[in-house]
């Protein structure tokens, strides 16, 4: 599998790792659909051309995949499982031993990867669209994930704090203000929103860059004067680079994976299952 920029250092190259994770999640879900419906290729999944019938057929297929693989169902430690434990029977001499089937760790890992990978894609799409309702749902869904990671996780506390304030503690006006300011769209257009805190982090990064350029001339007054126009200076530099033909460093691929490469990836996963 030819992937550029994926070396395990996510902070250094987040975009390449995120694109790689998106690709893996889509391949896994496609393979789950092929296995569930006993197909060899996604083109064999026929849908009717009519609008209403096609929509109904699509929802039927999605419901089967969600129900079969347990998407949306979360079982915390200590709770009974939502499905029957698979049993197996083995012969030991003249005795028949019946007990729970051994867990498939590879299958469990892939299932968990798909489950939380879909949640990651959901949050990414929520931020792009600036969807306030899905923001609340995502915060509730993230609580068991952060709790399972660590009971002392600060993100676990933040999710609970956000949900409690939005659902119960804040007034209707304060609730509307919090949700309206959760996303910002500085470029305009559909699907161009970003998180407000991420935008603030970029502004702080621009300010730190200017402070470093002061060198030995650092003083509270000099830093205040330099950082006051950090965003304007950043935009001016971007405009100059654009006029000179200097492209901004980006880890996005100029072209997506070909269809043939996608088939090879899916066939590779099928081979690993055997």
Coordinates of C-alpha atoms in Angstrom, one line a residue:
X1 CA 0.0 0.0 0.0
X2 CA 1.6 3.2 -1.1
X3 CA 1.0 5.9 1.4
X4 CA 3.0 9.2 1.7
X5 CA 3.7 10.9 5.1
X6 CA 2.3 8.2 7.4
X7 CA 5.1 7.4 9.9
X8 CA 3.2 7.3 13.2
X9 CA 4.0 10.9 14.2
X10 CA 0.4 12.3 14.0
X11 CA 1.3 15.7 15.4
X12 CA 3.9 16.3 12.7
X13 CA 1.7 15.3 9.8
X14 CA -1.9 15.1 10.9
X15 CA -3.5 15.4 7.5
X16 CA -1.7 12.4 6.0
X17 CA -2.6 10.2 8.9
X18 CA -6.2 11.3 8.9
X19 CA -6.6 10.6 5.2
X20 CA -5.0 7.2 5.7
X21 CA -7.4 6.4 8.5
X22 CA -10.4 7.5 6.4
X23 CA -9.2 5.2 3.6
X24 CA -8.8 2.2 5.9
X25 CA -12.3 2.8 7.5
X26 CA -14.0 3.0 4.1
X27 CA -12.2 -0.2 2.9
X28 CA -13.2 -2.1 6.1
X29 CA -16.8 -1.0 5.9
X30 CA -16.9 -2.0 2.2
X31 CA -15.5 -5.4 3.1
X32 CA -18.1 -5.8 5.8
X33 CA -20.9 -5.1 3.3
X34 CA -19.4 -7.6 0.8
X35 CA -19.2 -10.3 3.5
X36 CA -22.7 -9.6 4.8
X37 CA -24.4 -9.8 1.4
X38 CA -22.1 -12.5 -0.1
X39 CA -20.8 -10.3 -2.9
X40 CA -17.5 -10.2 -4.6
X41 CA -17.7 -6.5 -5.7
X42 CA -19.6 -3.5 -4.7
X43 CA -20.9 -3.1 -8.3
X44 CA -22.9 -6.3 -7.7
X45 CA -25.0 -4.4 -5.2
X46 CA -27.9 -3.4 -7.4
X47 CA -30.1 -0.4 -6.6
X48 CA -33.3 0.5 -8.4
X49 CA -33.2 3.7 -10.4
X50 CA -36.4 5.1 -9.1
X51 CA -35.9 7.8 -6.4
X52 CA -38.3 6.6 -3.6
X53 CA -37.5 2.9 -4.2
X54 CA -33.8 3.6 -4.3
X55 CA -33.9 5.5 -1.0
X56 CA -35.9 2.7 0.7
X57 CA -33.5 0.1 -0.6
X58 CA -30.5 2.2 0.6
X59 CA -32.0 2.5 4.1
X60 CA -32.7 -1.2 4.1
X61 CA -29.1 -2.0 3.3
X62 CA -27.8 0.4 5.9
X63 CA -30.0 -1.0 8.6
X64 CA -28.8 -4.5 7.9
X65 CA -25.2 -3.4 8.2
X66 CA -25.8 -1.4 11.4
X67 CA -27.7 -4.2 13.0
X68 CA -25.4 -7.0 12.0
X69 CA -22.2 -5.3 13.1
X70 CA -23.6 -3.4 16.1
X71 CA -22.9 0.2 15.1
X72 CA -24.4 2.6 17.6
X73 CA -24.5 0.0 20.4
X74 CA -22.0 0.6 23.2
X75 CA -21.5 -1.9 26.1
X76 CA -19.6 -0.7 29.1
X77 CA -17.6 -2.9 31.4
X78 CA -19.8 -4.9 33.8
X79 CA -22.9 -4.7 31.6
X80 CA -24.3 -7.8 30.0
X81 CA -23.6 -8.1 26.2
X82 CA -26.3 -7.0 23.8
X83 CA -26.1 -10.3 21.9
X84 CA -25.8 -14.0 22.8
X85 CA -22.3 -15.3 23.5
X86 CA -21.3 -17.7 20.8
X87 CA -20.7 -21.2 22.1
X88 CA -18.6 -24.0 20.8
X89 CA -18.5 -27.8 21.4
X90 CA -15.2 -29.8 21.5
X91 CA -14.5 -33.4 22.2
X92 CA -11.9 -34.3 24.9
X93 CA -11.6 -38.0 25.0
X94 CA -15.1 -39.3 25.7
X95 CA -16.4 -36.0 27.1
X96 CA -18.2 -33.2 25.2
X97 CA -17.0 -29.8 26.4
X98 CA -19.4 -26.9 25.7
X99 CA -18.2 -23.4 26.5
X100 CA -17.9 -19.9 25.1
X101 CA -16.1 -19.6 21.8
X102 CA -12.6 -18.1 21.9
X103 CA -12.6 -14.4 21.0
X104 CA -11.2 -13.3 17.7
X105 CA -8.9 -10.5 18.7
X106 CA -8.3 -9.4 15.1
X107 CA -12.0 -9.2 14.4
X108 CA -12.6 -7.3 17.6
X109 CA -9.9 -4.8 16.8
X110 CA -11.2 -4.2 13.2
X111 CA -14.8 -3.8 14.6
X112 CA -13.7 -1.3 17.1
X113 CA -11.6 0.5 14.5
X114 CA -14.7 0.8 12.3
X115 CA -17.0 1.9 15.1
X116 CA -14.8 4.8 16.3
X117 CA -13.6 5.5 12.8
X118 CA -17.2 6.2 11.8
X119 CA -17.5 8.5 14.8
X120 CA -14.4 10.4 13.8
X121 CA -15.8 10.8 10.3
X122 CA -19.1 12.0 11.8
X123 CA -17.3 14.6 13.9
X124 CA -15.3 15.8 10.9
X125 CA -18.5 16.2 8.8
X126 CA -20.3 17.9 11.7
X127 CA -17.5 20.5 11.9
X128 CA -17.5 21.1 8.1
X129 CA -21.3 21.6 8.1
X130 CA -21.5 23.5 11.4
X131 CA -24.3 21.2 12.5
X132 CA -25.2 22.2 16.1
X133 CA -27.6 19.2 16.7
X134 CA -25.0 16.6 15.7
X135 CA -22.5 18.4 17.9
X136 CA -24.6 17.5 21.0
X137 CA -25.1 13.9 19.8
X138 CA -21.3 13.5 19.2
X139 CA -20.5 14.8 22.6
X140 CA -22.8 12.2 24.2
X141 CA -21.4 9.5 22.0
X142 CA -17.8 10.4 22.9
X143 CA -18.3 10.0 26.7
X144 CA -17.9 6.2 26.9
X145 CA -14.9 6.4 24.6
X146 CA -13.0 8.8 26.8
X147 CA -14.2 6.9 29.9
X148 CA -12.9 3.7 28.5
X149 CA -9.5 5.4 27.8
X150 CA -9.1 6.8 31.3
X151 CA -11.5 7.7 34.1
X152 CA -9.3 10.8 34.7
X153 CA -9.5 11.9 31.1
X154 CA -10.0 15.7 30.8
X155 CA -11.9 15.2 27.6
X156 CA -14.4 12.9 29.4
X157 CA -15.0 15.6 31.9
X158 CA -15.3 18.3 29.2
X159 CA -17.9 16.2 27.3
X160 CA -20.0 15.7 30.4
X161 CA -19.7 19.4 31.3
X162 CA -20.8 20.5 27.8
X163 CA -23.8 18.1 27.7
X164 CA -25.0 19.1 31.2
X165 CA -24.8 22.8 30.5
X166 CA -26.4 22.6 27.0
X167 CA -29.2 20.3 28.1
X168 CA -30.0 21.4 31.6
X169 CA -28.1 24.3 33.1
X170 CA -27.9 27.1 30.5
X171 CA -30.8 29.4 29.7
X172 CA -32.2 29.2 26.2
X173 CA -30.4 32.4 25.2
X174 CA -27.0 31.2 26.6
X175 CA -27.5 27.8 25.0
X176 CA -28.1 29.4 21.6
X177 CA -25.0 31.6 22.0
X178 CA -22.8 28.6 22.9
X179 CA -24.0 26.6 19.9
X180 CA -23.9 29.5 17.5
X181 CA -20.3 30.3 18.4
X182 CA -19.1 26.7 18.3
X183 CA -18.2 27.0 14.6
X184 CA -17.0 29.7 12.4
X185 CA -16.9 30.1 8.6
X186 CA -14.3 32.6 7.5
X187 CA -14.1 31.6 3.9
X188 CA -17.8 31.4 3.0
X189 CA -19.5 28.7 1.1
X190 CA -21.2 25.4 2.1
X191 CA -19.1 22.9 4.1
X192 CA -16.3 25.4 4.9
X193 CA -16.9 25.7 8.6
X194 CA -14.2 25.0 11.2
X195 CA -14.2 24.7 15.0
X196 CA -13.9 28.1 16.8
X197 CA -11.3 26.7 19.2
X198 CA -9.2 25.4 16.3
X199 CA -9.4 28.9 14.7
X200 CA -8.2 30.4 17.9
X201 CA -5.3 27.9 18.1
X202 CA -4.2 29.0 14.6
X203 CA -4.3 32.6 15.7
X204 CA -2.2 31.8 18.8
X205 CA 0.3 30.0 16.5
X206 CA 0.6 33.1 14.3
X207 CA 1.2 35.3 17.4
X208 CA 4.0 32.9 18.7
X209 CA 5.6 33.1 15.3
X210 CA 5.8 36.9 15.4
X211 CA 7.1 36.8 19.0
X212 CA 9.9 34.5 18.0
X213 CA 10.9 37.0 15.3
X214 CA 11.5 39.7 17.9
X215 CA 14.6 38.0 19.1
X216 CA 16.4 40.0 21.8
X217 CA 13.9 42.9 21.5
X218 CA 11.2 41.0 23.4
X219 CA 9.3 43.2 25.9
X220 CA 5.7 43.2 27.0
X221 CA 5.0 46.3 25.0
X222 CA 6.8 45.0 21.8
X223 CA 5.0 41.6 22.1
X224 CA 1.6 43.3 22.5
X225 CA 2.3 45.6 19.5
X226 CA 3.4 42.7 17.3
X227 CA 0.7 40.2 18.2
X228 CA -2.1 42.8 17.8
X229 CA -1.9 42.5 14.0
X230 CA -0.9 38.8 13.8
X231 CA -3.9 37.8 11.7
X232 CA -3.5 40.7 9.3
X233 CA 0.3 40.0 8.8
X234 CA -0.5 36.3 8.2
X235 CA -3.0 37.2 5.5
X236 CA -0.6 39.7 3.9
X237 CA 2.1 37.0 3.8
X238 CA -0.3 34.5 2.2
X239 CA -1.3 37.1 -0.4
X240 CA 2.4 37.8 -1.3
X241 CA 3.2 34.1 -1.6
X242 CA 0.2 33.6 -3.8
X243 CA 1.2 36.5 -6.1
X244 CA 4.7 35.1 -6.3
X245 CA 3.4 31.6 -7.1
X246 CA 4.8 30.1 -3.8
X247 CA 2.4 27.3 -2.8
X248 CA 1.6 26.7 0.8
X249 CA 2.9 23.4 2.2
X250 CA 0.2 20.9 2.3
X251 CA -0.1 17.2 3.0
X252 CA -3.2 16.7 0.9
X253 CA -2.7 14.4 -2.1
X254 CA -3.2 16.0 -5.5
X255 CA -5.1 12.9 -6.8
X256 CA -7.1 10.2 -5.0
X257 CA -6.4 6.5 -5.1
X258 CA -7.3 4.9 -8.3
X259 CA -10.2 2.3 -8.5
X260 CA -7.7 -0.4 -9.3
X261 CA -5.7 0.4 -6.2
X262 CA -8.8 0.3 -4.1
X263 CA -9.7 -3.2 -5.4
X264 CA -6.2 -4.4 -4.5
X265 CA -6.6 -3.1 -1.0
X266 CA -10.0 -4.8 -0.5
X267 CA -8.6 -8.1 -2.0
X268 CA -5.7 -7.8 0.4
X269 CA -8.1 -7.6 3.4
X270 CA -10.1 -10.5 2.1
X271 CA -6.9 -12.6 1.8
X272 CA -6.0 -11.7 5.4
X273 CA -9.4 -13.1 6.6
X274 CA -8.6 -16.5 5.2

